[in-house]
């Protein structure tokens, strides 16, 4: 059987990738310089009280950084997650399975529905596991490319969905469970009888998902795509005709393997007392916390199995050597991201050592919590504070662990439910994720874009993402104000 093959995103633009790395490293270096200067000034001026800010210009700090360097580099949370998931994603890409699935979907999907479908898939993917981004983003590019549209637009849309609409979705994910557990702990300070509810924000999240999908559809088709027309020249590996590849047989094998993987997953999470990824000491959705945390490993194993099944059954691969080769190519493509991730990890550690991150969180939280304003304005202020802090504290759980004990009880005293407080925090944290070029997901997205179009620099990238961020922020703030004004429940009680 002969078919047209469009290879997945491959490393064919080394100059553009190098330029992306250079701009990111320069930006991180400028931020580090600002942090060092601010720590020196803050220490001398005793910002936040004696010892709240620690200067980074000292022999002790230099010694600690050098001694802890291996730990800092390897303990950065996205590092291991993306490394594991990339191994499986590389198999899916190299086997041709993602391209075959994209071709099958596109052949049945009218072009006008492509943008909302891609966005909705991103909402589902980020709830299952953060690690899915390394599979989802290349798939977005393939879907758009198959429709004759610029794959760069597909990558931007996918990034907006996966990271910019992080709080919206159709059910609770790991981040929601973690943040709501922090909210519950903070709420018990005033209400000892408060009950943890994993679905506390379900109504709010579903409504946001629907509204944001519509907004992203409009922004993509009417605003972003005209700025990035499908005019990039084809790569040398596009349009190659392969003989002896049976796509139908490969898809059937992949489907059977997927079914087997689902059965194994159910066995890992659904049998009390037997399943290793089921926490029987917890209740409700919290029982699945181990399964969410194991997402990277599960994705790596399942995608490797499914991709290998397709490659071997379709005849594109002849043996295990091709699987090994796909691992090697995947790691080679990921090297620039891993190098930049190490640099970002050191930046984050410097912020933590200086104390500037905690000082900023406490100061902004205190300003919002003690303001004598209406509930709608308070919640909007919390969302704005969360958004601003996103540029110096990348982790939502790290921010909320400091903010929740201060802001949740303060808002409770003026009649704002802890669940709505959490929703406002998550909305603010999400919508500006896509504007922070030092976020790991942003770095990954820019590297993928560089392999499709060498002309898109940091300014053009942020310009496109700014359109999405503005639309998502408008929906988030409007939803928060309406929910507060009408007193709607954010989820089932």
CSV table of C-alpha atoms in Angstrom, one decimal:
chain,number,residue,atom,x,y,z
A,1,UNK,CA,0.0,0.0,0.0
A,2,UNK,CA,1.3,3.4,-0.9
A,3,UNK,CA,0.5,6.5,1.1
A,4,UNK,CA,1.6,10.1,1.3
A,5,UNK,CA,3.7,10.6,4.4
A,6,UNK,CA,4.2,13.9,6.2
A,7,UNK,CA,6.9,13.5,8.7
A,8,UNK,CA,6.3,14.8,12.2
A,9,UNK,CA,8.2,17.8,13.5
A,10,UNK,CA,11.9,16.9,13.1
A,11,UNK,CA,15.0,18.8,13.9
A,12,UNK,CA,15.5,20.4,10.5
A,13,UNK,CA,16.1,24.1,11.6
A,14,UNK,CA,19.1,24.0,13.8
A,15,UNK,CA,19.8,27.7,13.3
A,16,UNK,CA,16.3,28.6,14.4
A,17,UNK,CA,16.5,26.3,17.4
A,18,UNK,CA,19.9,27.9,18.4
A,19,UNK,CA,18.3,31.3,18.1
A,20,UNK,CA,15.5,30.3,20.4
A,21,UNK,CA,17.9,28.9,22.9
A,22,UNK,CA,20.0,32.1,22.7
A,23,UNK,CA,17.0,34.4,23.3
A,24,UNK,CA,15.8,32.3,26.2
A,25,UNK,CA,19.2,32.1,27.8
A,26,UNK,CA,19.7,35.9,27.4
A,27,UNK,CA,16.3,36.6,29.0
A,28,UNK,CA,17.0,34.2,31.9
A,29,UNK,CA,20.4,35.9,32.4
A,30,UNK,CA,18.8,39.3,32.5
A,31,UNK,CA,16.2,38.1,35.1
A,32,UNK,CA,19.0,36.5,37.2
A,33,UNK,CA,20.9,39.8,37.2
A,34,UNK,CA,17.8,41.6,38.3
A,35,UNK,CA,17.2,39.1,41.1
A,36,UNK,CA,20.8,39.4,42.3
A,37,UNK,CA,20.5,43.2,42.4
A,38,UNK,CA,17.1,43.1,44.1
A,39,UNK,CA,18.4,40.7,46.7
A,40,UNK,CA,21.3,42.9,47.5
A,41,UNK,CA,19.1,46.0,47.9
A,42,UNK,CA,16.4,44.1,49.8
A,43,UNK,CA,18.9,42.6,52.3
A,44,UNK,CA,20.5,46.0,52.9
A,45,UNK,CA,17.1,47.7,53.3
A,46,UNK,CA,15.6,44.8,55.3
A,47,UNK,CA,12.6,44.4,53.1
A,48,UNK,CA,9.8,42.5,54.9
A,49,UNK,CA,11.7,42.6,58.1
A,50,UNK,CA,15.1,41.4,59.3
A,51,UNK,CA,16.3,38.3,57.3
A,52,UNK,CA,13.2,38.2,55.0
A,53,UNK,CA,15.4,38.8,52.0
A,54,UNK,CA,18.9,37.3,51.7
A,55,UNK,CA,21.6,38.7,49.5
A,56,UNK,CA,22.9,36.4,46.8
A,57,UNK,CA,26.2,38.2,46.7
A,58,UNK,CA,27.9,36.1,49.4
A,59,UNK,CA,30.3,33.3,49.8
A,60,UNK,CA,27.7,31.1,51.5
A,61,UNK,CA,25.2,31.4,48.6
A,62,UNK,CA,27.9,30.6,46.0
A,63,UNK,CA,29.0,27.6,48.1
A,64,UNK,CA,25.4,26.3,48.4
A,65,UNK,CA,24.8,26.7,44.7
A,66,UNK,CA,27.9,24.9,43.7
A,67,UNK,CA,27.4,22.0,46.2
A,68,UNK,CA,23.7,21.7,45.3
A,69,UNK,CA,24.1,22.0,41.5
A,70,UNK,CA,23.4,18.4,40.6
A,71,UNK,CA,20.4,18.3,42.8
A,72,UNK,CA,19.1,21.6,41.4
A,73,UNK,CA,19.5,20.4,37.8
A,74,UNK,CA,17.8,17.0,38.3
A,75,UNK,CA,15.1,18.0,40.8
A,76,UNK,CA,13.4,20.5,38.5
A,77,UNK,CA,9.8,19.0,38.3
A,78,UNK,CA,9.2,19.3,34.6
A,79,UNK,CA,12.6,17.8,33.8
A,80,UNK,CA,11.9,14.2,34.6
A,81,UNK,CA,8.3,14.3,33.5
A,82,UNK,CA,9.0,15.6,30.0
A,83,UNK,CA,12.1,13.4,29.7
A,84,UNK,CA,10.0,10.2,30.3
A,85,UNK,CA,7.0,11.3,28.2
A,86,UNK,CA,9.3,12.3,25.3
A,87,UNK,CA,10.6,8.7,25.0
A,88,UNK,CA,7.1,7.5,24.3
A,89,UNK,CA,6.2,10.5,22.2
A,90,UNK,CA,9.2,9.9,20.0
A,91,UNK,CA,8.0,6.4,19.2
A,92,UNK,CA,4.5,7.7,18.3
A,93,UNK,CA,6.0,10.3,16.0
A,94,UNK,CA,8.7,8.2,14.3
A,95,UNK,CA,6.3,5.3,13.8
A,96,UNK,CA,4.0,7.5,11.8
A,97,UNK,CA,1.0,6.8,14.0
A,98,UNK,CA,0.3,10.4,14.9
A,99,UNK,CA,0.4,11.3,11.2
A,100,UNK,CA,-1.9,8.5,10.3
A,101,UNK,CA,-4.4,9.5,13.1
A,102,UNK,CA,-4.2,13.1,12.0
A,103,UNK,CA,-4.9,12.1,8.4
A,104,UNK,CA,-7.9,9.9,9.4
A,105,UNK,CA,-9.4,12.7,11.5
A,106,UNK,CA,-8.9,15.4,8.9
A,107,UNK,CA,-10.5,13.3,6.2
A,108,UNK,CA,-13.7,13.3,8.2
A,109,UNK,CA,-13.6,16.7,9.9
A,110,UNK,CA,-14.7,19.9,8.2
A,111,UNK,CA,-12.0,22.4,8.3
A,112,UNK,CA,-14.0,25.0,10.2
A,113,UNK,CA,-14.2,22.7,13.2
A,114,UNK,CA,-10.5,22.0,13.5
A,115,UNK,CA,-9.7,24.8,16.0
A,116,UNK,CA,-12.4,24.0,18.6
A,117,UNK,CA,-11.5,20.3,18.4
A,118,UNK,CA,-7.8,20.9,18.9
A,119,UNK,CA,-8.5,23.3,21.9
A,120,UNK,CA,-11.0,20.8,23.5
A,121,UNK,CA,-8.4,18.0,23.2
A,122,UNK,CA,-5.9,20.2,25.0
A,123,UNK,CA,-8.3,20.7,27.9
A,124,UNK,CA,-8.7,16.9,28.2
A,125,UNK,CA,-5.0,16.2,27.9
A,126,UNK,CA,-3.8,18.6,30.6
A,127,UNK,CA,-6.3,17.1,33.0
A,128,UNK,CA,-4.9,13.6,32.5
A,129,UNK,CA,-1.2,14.5,32.8
A,130,UNK,CA,1.2,17.4,32.3
A,131,UNK,CA,3.4,15.0,30.5
A,132,UNK,CA,1.0,14.7,27.5
A,133,UNK,CA,2.1,18.0,26.2
A,134,UNK,CA,5.0,16.4,24.4
A,135,UNK,CA,2.5,14.3,22.4
A,136,UNK,CA,-0.3,16.8,22.2
A,137,UNK,CA,1.7,19.7,20.7
A,138,UNK,CA,3.2,17.8,17.7
A,139,UNK,CA,-0.3,16.4,17.1
A,140,UNK,CA,-1.7,19.9,16.9
A,141,UNK,CA,0.9,20.8,14.3
A,142,UNK,CA,0.1,17.7,12.3
A,143,UNK,CA,-3.6,18.3,12.3
A,144,UNK,CA,-3.2,21.9,11.0
A,145,UNK,CA,-0.6,20.9,8.5
A,146,UNK,CA,-2.9,18.1,7.1
A,147,UNK,CA,-5.6,20.7,6.7
A,148,UNK,CA,-3.2,22.9,4.7
A,149,UNK,CA,-3.0,25.4,7.5
A,150,UNK,CA,0.1,26.7,9.2
A,151,UNK,CA,1.3,24.2,11.8
A,152,UNK,CA,2.7,27.1,13.9
A,153,UNK,CA,-0.9,28.2,14.5
A,154,UNK,CA,-1.8,24.7,15.6
A,155,UNK,CA,1.1,24.8,18.1
A,156,UNK,CA,0.1,28.2,19.4
A,157,UNK,CA,-3.5,27.1,19.8
A,158,UNK,CA,-2.4,23.9,21.5
A,159,UNK,CA,-0.2,25.8,23.9
A,160,UNK,CA,-3.0,28.2,24.7
A,161,UNK,CA,-5.3,25.3,25.6
A,162,UNK,CA,-2.8,23.2,27.5
A,163,UNK,CA,-1.3,26.0,29.6
A,164,UNK,CA,-3.5,29.1,29.2
A,165,UNK,CA,-6.8,27.4,30.1
A,166,UNK,CA,-5.2,25.2,32.8
A,167,UNK,CA,-8.1,25.6,35.2
A,168,UNK,CA,-10.9,24.9,32.7
A,169,UNK,CA,-11.9,21.3,31.9
A,170,UNK,CA,-14.5,18.6,32.2
A,171,UNK,CA,-13.4,17.0,35.5
A,172,UNK,CA,-10.8,17.3,38.2
A,173,UNK,CA,-7.1,16.7,37.5
A,174,UNK,CA,-4.1,16.4,39.7
A,175,UNK,CA,-3.5,20.1,40.0
A,176,UNK,CA,-7.1,20.7,41.1
A,177,UNK,CA,-6.9,18.0,43.7
A,178,UNK,CA,-3.6,19.5,45.1
A,179,UNK,CA,-4.9,23.1,45.2
A,180,UNK,CA,-8.3,22.2,46.6
A,181,UNK,CA,-6.6,20.2,49.4
A,182,UNK,CA,-4.6,23.3,50.3
A,183,UNK,CA,-7.8,25.3,50.2
A,184,UNK,CA,-9.5,22.9,52.5
A,185,UNK,CA,-6.7,23.0,55.0
A,186,UNK,CA,-6.8,26.8,55.0
A,187,UNK,CA,-10.7,26.9,55.3
A,188,UNK,CA,-10.7,24.7,58.4
A,189,UNK,CA,-9.0,27.5,60.4
A,190,UNK,CA,-12.5,29.3,60.5
A,191,UNK,CA,-14.7,26.3,59.7
A,192,UNK,CA,-13.4,23.1,61.3
A,193,UNK,CA,-16.3,21.2,59.8
A,194,UNK,CA,-15.3,22.0,56.2
A,195,UNK,CA,-15.4,18.9,53.9
A,196,UNK,CA,-12.9,18.3,51.1
A,197,UNK,CA,-14.7,18.1,47.7
A,198,UNK,CA,-12.7,17.2,44.6
A,199,UNK,CA,-15.6,18.5,42.4
A,200,UNK,CA,-15.9,21.8,44.3
A,201,UNK,CA,-15.1,23.8,41.1
A,202,UNK,CA,-16.7,21.5,38.5
A,203,UNK,CA,-19.5,23.8,37.3
A,204,UNK,CA,-17.1,26.8,37.0
A,205,UNK,CA,-14.5,24.7,35.2
A,206,UNK,CA,-17.0,23.2,32.7
A,207,UNK,CA,-18.6,26.6,31.9
A,208,UNK,CA,-15.1,28.1,31.5
A,209,UNK,CA,-14.1,25.3,29.1
A,210,UNK,CA,-17.1,25.9,26.9
A,211,UNK,CA,-16.7,29.6,26.8
A,212,UNK,CA,-12.9,29.4,26.3
A,213,UNK,CA,-13.3,26.9,23.4
A,214,UNK,CA,-15.5,29.3,21.6
A,215,UNK,CA,-13.2,32.3,22.3
A,216,UNK,CA,-10.1,30.3,21.1
A,217,UNK,CA,-11.9,29.3,18.0
A,218,UNK,CA,-12.6,33.0,17.1
A,219,UNK,CA,-9.1,34.2,18.1
A,220,UNK,CA,-7.4,31.4,16.0
A,221,UNK,CA,-9.5,31.7,12.9
A,222,UNK,CA,-10.0,35.5,12.8
A,223,UNK,CA,-7.0,37.0,14.6
A,224,UNK,CA,-4.0,34.7,14.8
A,225,UNK,CA,-4.1,32.8,11.5
A,226,UNK,CA,-4.1,35.9,9.3
A,227,UNK,CA,-0.9,36.9,11.0
A,228,UNK,CA,0.7,33.4,10.3
A,229,UNK,CA,-0.5,32.3,6.9
A,230,UNK,CA,0.4,28.8,5.6
A,231,UNK,CA,3.2,30.0,3.5
A,232,UNK,CA,6.2,28.1,5.0
A,233,UNK,CA,8.1,26.0,2.4
A,234,UNK,CA,7.8,22.3,2.7
A,235,UNK,CA,10.5,20.4,4.4
A,236,UNK,CA,12.7,17.9,2.5
A,237,UNK,CA,11.1,15.0,4.4
A,238,UNK,CA,7.5,15.9,3.4
A,239,UNK,CA,5.8,14.3,0.5
A,240,UNK,CA,7.9,11.1,0.5
A,241,UNK,CA,6.0,8.1,-0.8
A,242,UNK,CA,6.6,4.9,1.2
A,243,UNK,CA,6.0,1.4,-0.3
A,244,UNK,CA,4.9,-1.5,1.8
A,245,UNK,CA,3.1,0.5,4.5
A,246,UNK,CA,-0.3,-0.8,5.5
A,247,UNK,CA,-1.9,2.0,7.4
A,248,UNK,CA,-5.2,0.2,8.1
A,249,UNK,CA,-3.4,-2.8,9.6
A,250,UNK,CA,-1.2,-0.5,11.7
A,251,UNK,CA,-4.2,1.5,13.0
A,252,UNK,CA,-6.0,-1.8,13.9
A,253,UNK,CA,-2.9,-3.0,15.8
A,254,UNK,CA,-2.6,0.3,17.6
A,255,UNK,CA,-6.3,0.2,18.6
A,256,UNK,CA,-6.0,-3.3,20.1
A,257,UNK,CA,-2.8,-2.3,21.9
A,258,UNK,CA,-4.6,0.8,23.3
A,259,UNK,CA,-7.4,-1.4,24.5
A,260,UNK,CA,-5.0,-3.6,26.3
A,261,UNK,CA,-3.3,-0.6,27.9
A,262,UNK,CA,-6.6,0.6,29.1
A,263,UNK,CA,-7.3,-2.8,30.7
A,264,UNK,CA,-3.9,-2.7,32.4
A,265,UNK,CA,-4.6,0.9,33.6
A,266,UNK,CA,-7.9,-0.1,35.1
A,267,UNK,CA,-6.2,-3.0,36.9
A,268,UNK,CA,-3.7,-0.5,38.3
A,269,UNK,CA,-6.2,1.9,39.7
A,270,UNK,CA,-9.6,0.2,40.2
A,271,UNK,CA,-9.2,-2.8,42.5
A,272,UNK,CA,-9.2,-1.9,46.2
A,273,UNK,CA,-6.4,-3.6,48.2
A,274,UNK,CA,-4.7,-4.8,45.0
A,275,UNK,CA,-4.2,-1.9,42.6
A,276,UNK,CA,-0.9,-0.2,43.4
A,277,UNK,CA,-2.1,3.2,42.2
A,278,UNK,CA,-5.2,3.4,44.3
A,279,UNK,CA,-5.0,5.1,47.7
A,280,UNK,CA,-7.6,3.4,49.8
A,281,UNK,CA,-6.8,5.7,52.8
A,282,UNK,CA,-8.2,8.7,50.9
A,283,UNK,CA,-11.8,9.3,49.7
A,284,UNK,CA,-13.4,10.2,46.4
A,285,UNK,CA,-11.2,11.4,43.6
A,286,UNK,CA,-8.3,11.8,46.0
A,287,UNK,CA,-7.9,8.0,45.8
A,288,UNK,CA,-6.5,8.5,42.3
A,289,UNK,CA,-3.8,10.9,43.3
A,290,UNK,CA,-1.0,8.1,42.9
A,291,UNK,CA,-2.3,7.4,39.4
A,292,UNK,CA,-2.1,11.1,38.4
A,293,UNK,CA,1.4,11.3,39.8
A,294,UNK,CA,2.4,8.2,37.9
A,295,UNK,CA,1.2,9.8,34.7
A,296,UNK,CA,4.6,10.4,33.1
A,297,UNK,CA,5.6,6.7,33.5
A,298,UNK,CA,2.2,5.4,32.4
A,299,UNK,CA,2.3,7.6,29.3
A,300,UNK,CA,5.8,6.6,28.4
A,301,UNK,CA,5.0,2.9,28.6
A,302,UNK,CA,1.6,3.1,26.9
A,303,UNK,CA,2.7,5.3,24.0
A,304,UNK,CA,5.8,3.2,23.4
A,305,UNK,CA,3.7,0.1,23.2
A,306,UNK,CA,1.0,1.7,20.9
A,307,UNK,CA,3.5,3.4,18.7
A,308,UNK,CA,5.6,0.2,18.3
A,309,UNK,CA,2.5,-1.8,17.5
A,310,UNK,CA,1.6,0.6,14.7
A,311,UNK,CA,5.1,0.8,13.3
A,312,UNK,CA,5.6,-3.0,13.3
A,313,UNK,CA,2.1,-4.0,12.1
A,314,UNK,CA,2.0,-1.4,9.3
A,315,UNK,CA,5.3,-2.6,8.0
A,316,UNK,CA,7.1,0.7,8.4
A,317,UNK,CA,9.4,-0.8,11.0
A,318,UNK,CA,11.0,-4.2,10.6
A,319,UNK,CA,12.3,-4.8,14.2
A,320,UNK,CA,13.2,-3.4,17.6
A,321,UNK,CA,16.1,-1.4,16.2
A,322,UNK,CA,13.7,1.2,14.9
A,323,UNK,CA,12.2,1.6,18.3
A,324,UNK,CA,15.6,2.2,19.8
A,325,UNK,CA,16.4,4.6,17.0
A,326,UNK,CA,13.2,6.6,17.8
A,327,UNK,CA,14.3,6.9,21.4
A,328,UNK,CA,17.7,8.3,20.3
A,329,UNK,CA,16.1,10.8,17.9
A,330,UNK,CA,13.6,11.9,20.5
A,331,UNK,CA,16.3,12.6,23.1
A,332,UNK,CA,18.4,14.4,20.5
A,333,UNK,CA,15.5,16.7,19.7
A,334,UNK,CA,14.8,17.3,23.4
A,335,UNK,CA,18.4,18.3,24.2
A,336,UNK,CA,17.9,22.0,23.7
A,337,UNK,CA,14.9,22.0,26.0
A,338,UNK,CA,16.7,20.1,28.7
A,339,UNK,CA,19.6,22.5,28.6
A,340,UNK,CA,17.3,25.5,29.0
A,341,UNK,CA,15.3,23.7,31.7
A,342,UNK,CA,18.5,23.3,33.8
A,343,UNK,CA,19.1,27.1,33.5
A,344,UNK,CA,15.5,27.9,34.5
A,345,UNK,CA,15.9,25.5,37.5
A,346,UNK,CA,18.9,27.5,38.8
A,347,UNK,CA,16.9,30.8,38.3
A,348,UNK,CA,14.1,29.4,40.4
A,349,UNK,CA,16.5,28.2,43.1
A,350,UNK,CA,18.1,31.7,43.2
A,351,UNK,CA,14.7,33.3,43.7
A,352,UNK,CA,13.9,30.8,46.5
A,353,UNK,CA,17.3,31.4,48.2
A,354,UNK,CA,16.9,35.2,48.1
A,355,UNK,CA,13.4,35.1,49.7
A,356,UNK,CA,12.1,37.5,47.1
A,357,UNK,CA,9.4,35.1,45.8
A,358,UNK,CA,7.9,34.5,49.3
A,359,UNK,CA,8.1,38.2,50.1
A,360,UNK,CA,6.2,39.1,46.9
A,361,UNK,CA,3.5,36.5,47.5
A,362,UNK,CA,2.9,37.6,51.1
A,363,UNK,CA,2.9,41.3,50.2
A,364,UNK,CA,0.5,41.0,47.3
A,365,UNK,CA,-1.7,38.6,49.2
A,366,UNK,CA,-1.9,40.8,52.2
A,367,UNK,CA,-2.8,43.8,50.0
A,368,UNK,CA,-5.7,41.9,48.4
A,369,UNK,CA,-7.0,40.2,51.6
A,370,UNK,CA,-7.1,43.3,53.7
A,371,UNK,CA,-8.7,45.6,51.1
A,372,UNK,CA,-12.2,46.8,52.0
A,373,UNK,CA,-13.7,46.1,48.6
A,374,UNK,CA,-16.7,44.2,47.2
A,375,UNK,CA,-16.4,40.4,46.7
A,376,UNK,CA,-16.2,40.7,42.9
A,377,UNK,CA,-13.3,43.2,43.1
A,378,UNK,CA,-11.5,41.2,45.8
A,379,UNK,CA,-11.7,38.1,43.6
A,380,UNK,CA,-10.5,40.0,40.6
A,381,UNK,CA,-7.6,41.4,42.6
A,382,UNK,CA,-6.7,37.9,43.7
A,383,UNK,CA,-6.7,36.7,40.1
A,384,UNK,CA,-4.5,39.7,39.1
A,385,UNK,CA,-2.1,39.1,42.0
A,386,UNK,CA,-1.9,35.4,41.0
A,387,UNK,CA,-1.2,36.4,37.4
A,388,UNK,CA,1.5,38.9,38.3
A,389,UNK,CA,3.3,36.4,40.6
A,390,UNK,CA,3.3,33.8,37.8
A,391,UNK,CA,6.4,35.6,36.4
A,392,UNK,CA,8.5,35.0,39.5
A,393,UNK,CA,6.9,31.8,40.9
A,394,UNK,CA,6.2,29.3,38.2
A,395,UNK,CA,4.5,26.7,40.3
A,396,UNK,CA,0.8,27.2,41.1
A,397,UNK,CA,1.0,24.8,44.1
A,398,UNK,CA,4.1,26.7,45.5
A,399,UNK,CA,2.2,30.0,45.2
A,400,UNK,CA,-1.0,28.7,46.7
A,401,UNK,CA,0.7,27.0,49.6
A,402,UNK,CA,1.8,30.5,50.8
A,403,UNK,CA,-1.3,32.4,49.7
A,404,UNK,CA,-4.1,30.1,50.8
A,405,UNK,CA,-3.6,30.3,54.6
A,406,UNK,CA,-3.7,34.1,54.3
A,407,UNK,CA,-6.4,34.8,51.7
A,408,UNK,CA,-8.9,32.0,52.2
A,409,UNK,CA,-9.8,32.8,55.8
A,410,UNK,CA,-9.8,36.5,55.0
A,411,UNK,CA,-12.2,36.0,52.2
A,412,UNK,CA,-14.4,33.7,54.3
A,413,UNK,CA,-15.0,36.6,56.7
A,414,UNK,CA,-16.6,38.7,54.0
A,415,UNK,CA,-18.7,35.8,52.7
A,416,UNK,CA,-16.6,34.5,49.8
A,417,UNK,CA,-16.6,30.7,49.5
A,418,UNK,CA,-13.2,29.0,49.6
A,419,UNK,CA,-14.1,27.2,46.4
A,420,UNK,CA,-14.7,30.5,44.5
A,421,UNK,CA,-11.5,31.9,46.0
A,422,UNK,CA,-9.6,28.9,44.6
A,423,UNK,CA,-11.2,29.3,41.2
A,424,UNK,CA,-10.1,33.0,41.1
A,425,UNK,CA,-6.6,32.1,42.0
A,426,UNK,CA,-6.4,29.3,39.3
A,427,UNK,CA,-7.9,31.5,36.6
A,428,UNK,CA,-5.3,34.3,37.2
A,429,UNK,CA,-2.5,31.7,37.4
A,430,UNK,CA,-3.5,30.1,34.1
A,431,UNK,CA,-4.2,32.9,31.6
A,432,UNK,CA,-0.7,34.4,31.8
A,433,UNK,CA,1.2,31.1,31.7
A,434,UNK,CA,1.4,31.5,27.9
A,435,UNK,CA,3.0,35.0,28.2
A,436,UNK,CA,6.0,33.8,30.4
A,437,UNK,CA,8.7,32.8,28.0
A,438,UNK,CA,10.6,31.1,30.8
A,439,UNK,CA,7.8,28.6,31.5
A,440,UNK,CA,9.0,25.1,30.5
A,441,UNK,CA,5.9,24.6,28.3
A,442,UNK,CA,6.6,27.9,26.6
A,443,UNK,CA,10.3,26.9,25.9
A,444,UNK,CA,9.1,23.6,24.5
A,445,UNK,CA,6.5,25.3,22.3
A,446,UNK,CA,9.0,27.8,20.9
A,447,UNK,CA,11.5,25.0,20.1
A,448,UNK,CA,8.8,23.1,18.1
A,449,UNK,CA,7.8,26.3,16.3
A,450,UNK,CA,11.4,26.9,15.3
A,451,UNK,CA,11.5,23.6,13.5
A,452,UNK,CA,8.5,24.6,11.4
A,453,UNK,CA,9.2,28.3,10.7
A,454,UNK,CA,12.6,29.9,11.2
A,455,UNK,CA,11.2,33.5,11.0
A,456,UNK,CA,9.2,33.5,14.2
A,457,UNK,CA,11.1,35.2,17.0
A,458,UNK,CA,10.2,35.8,20.6
A,459,UNK,CA,8.3,39.0,19.8
A,460,UNK,CA,6.1,37.4,17.2
A,461,UNK,CA,5.5,34.4,19.4
A,462,UNK,CA,4.4,36.6,22.4
A,463,UNK,CA,2.3,38.8,20.1
A,464,UNK,CA,0.3,35.7,19.0
A,465,UNK,CA,0.0,34.3,22.5
A,466,UNK,CA,-1.0,37.7,23.8
A,467,UNK,CA,-4.2,37.5,21.7
A,468,UNK,CA,-5.1,34.2,23.3
A,469,UNK,CA,-4.2,35.5,26.8
A,470,UNK,CA,-6.4,38.6,26.4
A,471,UNK,CA,-9.4,36.6,25.4
A,472,UNK,CA,-9.0,33.9,28.1
A,473,UNK,CA,-8.4,36.6,30.7
A,474,UNK,CA,-11.6,38.4,29.7
A,475,UNK,CA,-13.6,35.3,30.1
A,476,UNK,CA,-12.0,34.4,33.4
A,477,UNK,CA,-12.6,37.8,35.0
A,478,UNK,CA,-16.2,38.0,33.7
A,479,UNK,CA,-17.0,34.5,35.0
A,480,UNK,CA,-15.5,35.3,38.4
A,481,UNK,CA,-17.5,38.6,38.7
A,482,UNK,CA,-20.8,37.0,37.5
A,483,UNK,CA,-20.4,33.9,39.8
A,484,UNK,CA,-19.7,36.2,42.7
A,485,UNK,CA,-22.6,38.6,42.0
A,486,UNK,CA,-25.2,35.9,41.4
A,487,UNK,CA,-24.0,33.6,44.2
A,488,UNK,CA,-23.9,30.6,42.0
A,489,UNK,CA,-22.2,27.4,43.4
A,490,UNK,CA,-18.9,26.6,41.7
A,491,UNK,CA,-19.6,22.9,42.0
A,492,UNK,CA,-21.8,20.2,43.5
A,493,UNK,CA,-21.8,20.3,47.3
